[in-house]
C-alpha cells in the first residue's frame, strides 16, 4: 500500500498522494539543535532527544505503512514522556491551581499530570494536521511565543532552542503551504507536539513566575481541538479515539468548498482554510506573551478562548443552514459536511 497518503481514510482532506515524511526533517532539526546546544544543557538535551526518538520512530512507522492504532500511538506518547521523566528526573512542576500545586512535587501526582499534558499536546498536533500549513503554523506560533517568554525571564538557552525549532518548521511550512508538496505525517506532528510540550515544562521549571496557563495558551488550538473531539465523540456515542470529519479545519474547508468555491475546488479550499483560521490559531499564543507572569489573567484568557472556540463551533451548523449554497440548491445540512 502506498503510504504517502491514505486517501480513503475517514479524515483524509487531500485528493492526490503526497509524501508524509516531513517529520524526518523536523526530528533532524531537533538532533541538530542538540549538537549546537550549550555545554551546560547538552547532556540532558541529548537524553531528551533519545526519549523523543521513541515517539518519532512509532510515527515514522505509521507514515511508512505499518498500521499502528491511535491507542498504541498514545501509548507511545506516554512511553516517550516516561522516558524523559526517568532520564531527566523532572516533570511538570505546577498547574497554576492553588492547593493542587502543593502536591505536584509528589511523583504520584506530578507524573500522571505530565503524561496527560504531553500526550494531549502531541496528539492534538496530530489531530489538527489536516489542511496545508495549519499544524505548522500553530507549532511556529507556539515556538516563537515560548522564545519570547523565555527571553523575558532570561532563559536564553530556551530562546535559542525554540527559535531553531521555529526556523525548521518554517522551512517545512514553505513546502507544505499552500499546495501540500510534503506533509508532516504522524512522525512530524507527534514530534512537534511532544517537543513543544516539554519546552513549556522546561520554562516552568526554570521560572516560577511563569503561569502554566500562559504556557497552555501557546498550544491552545491543538488542545482545544482535542477536547472538542472528545466531547463530540462522546455525545455521538463514538470511540473517543475514532477518526471523524468534524474537526474545525475540516468544517471550514468543506464550507468553503460548498458555499464559496463550489465542488471540485478542494485544492484551493484546503490552504484557504488555514488562512481563514490563522487569526484564531495565532491569537492565544500572542496573548500568552503578554500575560505570562499573571496567572489569574492567563487563566481567564484560557476560559475566554474556550468559550469562543466551543461557542463558535456550536452555532456553526445553524448559521450554515441559512446560507444558500453556491449552486443555488438546498441549504447546507450536517450530512453534507460528513461527505468527502
Short mmCIF file of C-alpha atoms in Angstrom, two decimals, residues 73-224:
data_model
loop_
_atom_site.label_atom_id
_atom_site.label_comp_id
_atom_site.label_asym_id
_atom_site.label_seq_id
_atom_site.Cartn_x
_atom_site.Cartn_y
_atom_site.Cartn_z
CA UNK A 73 0.33 5.84 19.34
CA UNK A 74 -0.98 7.42 22.55
CA UNK A 75 0.85 4.73 24.50
CA UNK A 76 4.00 5.65 22.58
CA UNK A 77 3.49 9.29 23.65
CA UNK A 78 3.20 8.18 27.26
CA UNK A 79 6.26 5.92 26.93
CA UNK A 80 8.32 8.78 25.50
CA UNK A 81 7.28 11.07 28.36
CA UNK A 82 8.05 8.41 30.94
CA UNK A 83 11.48 8.02 29.35
CA UNK A 84 12.02 11.79 29.54
CA UNK A 85 10.95 11.85 33.19
CA UNK A 86 13.27 8.95 34.02
CA UNK A 87 16.26 10.32 32.09
CA UNK A 88 15.87 13.95 33.18
CA UNK A 89 14.46 13.42 36.65
CA UNK A 90 11.84 16.17 36.25
CA UNK A 91 8.15 16.55 35.50
CA UNK A 92 5.51 19.27 35.23
CA UNK A 93 6.15 21.39 38.35
CA UNK A 94 2.76 23.12 38.73
CA UNK A 95 -0.66 23.66 37.19
CA UNK A 96 -1.32 27.20 38.38
CA UNK A 97 -4.12 25.93 40.65
CA UNK A 98 -3.81 26.89 44.34
CA UNK A 99 -3.85 23.84 46.56
CA UNK A 100 -3.18 21.37 43.76
CA UNK A 101 0.30 22.76 43.10
CA UNK A 102 1.32 21.80 46.63
CA UNK A 103 1.17 18.14 45.62
CA UNK A 104 2.83 18.37 42.20
CA UNK A 105 6.21 17.53 43.74
CA UNK A 106 4.84 14.08 44.54
CA UNK A 107 5.50 11.70 41.66
CA UNK A 108 2.10 10.08 42.22
CA UNK A 109 0.52 13.41 41.22
CA UNK A 110 3.15 15.10 39.05
CA UNK A 111 3.97 12.19 36.76
CA UNK A 112 0.38 11.36 35.70
CA UNK A 113 -0.35 15.06 35.09
CA UNK A 114 2.80 15.32 32.97
CA UNK A 115 1.75 12.30 30.92
CA UNK A 116 -1.72 13.77 30.43
CA UNK A 117 -0.42 17.15 29.27
CA UNK A 118 2.38 15.96 26.99
CA UNK A 119 0.26 13.22 25.43
CA UNK A 120 -2.61 15.65 24.93
CA UNK A 121 -0.44 18.23 23.17
CA UNK A 122 1.30 15.64 20.97
CA UNK A 123 -1.99 14.06 19.97
CA UNK A 124 -3.55 17.49 19.45
CA UNK A 125 -1.00 18.49 16.84
CA UNK A 126 -1.68 15.25 15.00
CA UNK A 127 -5.43 15.97 15.02
CA UNK A 128 -5.07 19.45 13.51
CA UNK A 129 -2.67 18.26 10.81
CA UNK A 130 -5.43 18.03 8.21
CA UNK A 131 -5.13 21.07 5.95
CA UNK A 132 -2.00 22.55 4.45
CA UNK A 133 0.00 24.67 6.85
CA UNK A 134 -2.31 24.60 9.89
CA UNK A 135 -0.27 22.38 12.21
CA UNK A 136 2.97 24.05 11.10
CA UNK A 137 1.52 27.50 11.73
CA UNK A 138 0.31 26.51 15.21
CA UNK A 139 3.71 24.97 16.02
CA UNK A 140 5.64 28.03 14.79
CA UNK A 141 3.41 30.32 16.85
CA UNK A 142 3.95 28.17 19.94
CA UNK A 143 7.72 28.04 19.47
CA UNK A 144 8.04 31.79 18.93
CA UNK A 145 5.79 32.53 21.92
CA UNK A 146 7.92 30.26 24.13
CA UNK A 147 11.04 32.03 22.85
CA UNK A 148 9.59 35.45 23.70
CA UNK A 149 8.53 34.31 27.18
CA UNK A 150 11.95 32.72 27.74
CA UNK A 151 13.65 35.95 26.73
CA UNK A 152 11.52 37.81 29.25
CA UNK A 153 12.73 35.58 32.08
CA UNK A 154 16.34 35.49 30.91
CA UNK A 155 16.22 31.82 29.90
CA UNK A 156 18.35 32.35 26.80
CA UNK A 157 19.08 28.67 26.19
CA UNK A 158 15.39 28.06 25.54
CA UNK A 159 15.23 31.14 23.34
CA UNK A 160 17.82 29.55 21.05
CA UNK A 161 16.25 26.09 21.08
CA UNK A 162 12.73 27.37 20.44
CA UNK A 163 13.82 29.67 17.62
CA UNK A 164 15.82 26.88 15.97
CA UNK A 165 12.72 24.72 16.08
CA UNK A 166 10.60 27.55 14.64
CA UNK A 167 13.09 28.00 11.80
CA UNK A 168 12.94 24.29 10.97
CA UNK A 169 9.14 24.36 10.97
CA UNK A 170 9.15 27.42 8.72
CA UNK A 171 11.28 25.59 6.16
CA UNK A 172 8.76 22.76 6.05
CA UNK A 173 5.86 25.24 6.03
CA UNK A 174 7.14 26.69 2.75
CA UNK A 175 6.82 23.24 1.16
CA UNK A 176 3.52 22.38 2.80
CA UNK A 177 1.66 25.64 2.22
CA UNK A 178 -0.23 26.34 0.07
CA UNK A 179 -0.11 23.30 -2.23
CA UNK A 180 0.96 20.48 0.09
CA UNK A 181 4.13 19.25 -1.59
CA UNK A 182 5.01 17.35 1.59
CA UNK A 183 3.18 16.63 4.86
CA UNK A 184 4.33 16.48 8.46
CA UNK A 185 2.95 12.98 8.80
CA UNK A 186 2.42 11.33 12.17
CA UNK A 187 6.13 11.45 12.94
CA UNK A 188 6.27 15.21 12.40
CA UNK A 189 3.02 16.14 14.12
CA UNK A 190 3.58 13.98 17.20
CA UNK A 191 7.21 15.05 17.49
CA UNK A 192 6.34 18.74 17.29
CA UNK A 193 3.65 18.47 19.94
CA UNK A 194 5.89 16.42 22.23
CA UNK A 195 8.90 18.73 21.91
CA UNK A 196 6.82 21.89 22.41
CA UNK A 197 5.09 20.45 25.48
CA UNK A 198 8.42 19.63 27.08
CA UNK A 199 9.86 23.02 26.11
CA UNK A 200 6.92 24.52 28.02
CA UNK A 201 7.66 22.31 31.03
CA UNK A 202 11.30 23.41 30.91
CA UNK A 203 10.23 27.06 31.01
CA UNK A 204 8.06 26.38 34.07
CA UNK A 205 10.91 24.53 35.78
CA UNK A 206 13.30 27.43 35.27
CA UNK A 207 10.97 30.33 36.09
CA UNK A 208 8.46 30.05 38.95
CA UNK A 209 6.89 33.37 37.91
CA UNK A 210 5.63 31.94 34.60
CA UNK A 211 1.97 30.89 34.61
CA UNK A 212 1.19 27.35 33.41
CA UNK A 213 -1.98 28.80 31.87
CA UNK A 214 0.15 31.08 29.69
CA UNK A 215 2.14 28.06 28.53
CA UNK A 216 -1.16 26.34 27.74
CA UNK A 217 -2.15 29.35 25.63
CA UNK A 218 0.88 28.77 23.41
CA UNK A 219 -0.57 25.39 22.34
CA UNK A 220 -4.23 26.30 22.79
CA UNK A 221 -5.56 25.36 19.35
CA UNK A 222 -4.44 21.69 19.27
CA UNK A 223 -5.55 21.17 22.88
CA UNK A 224 -8.93 22.80 22.29
#
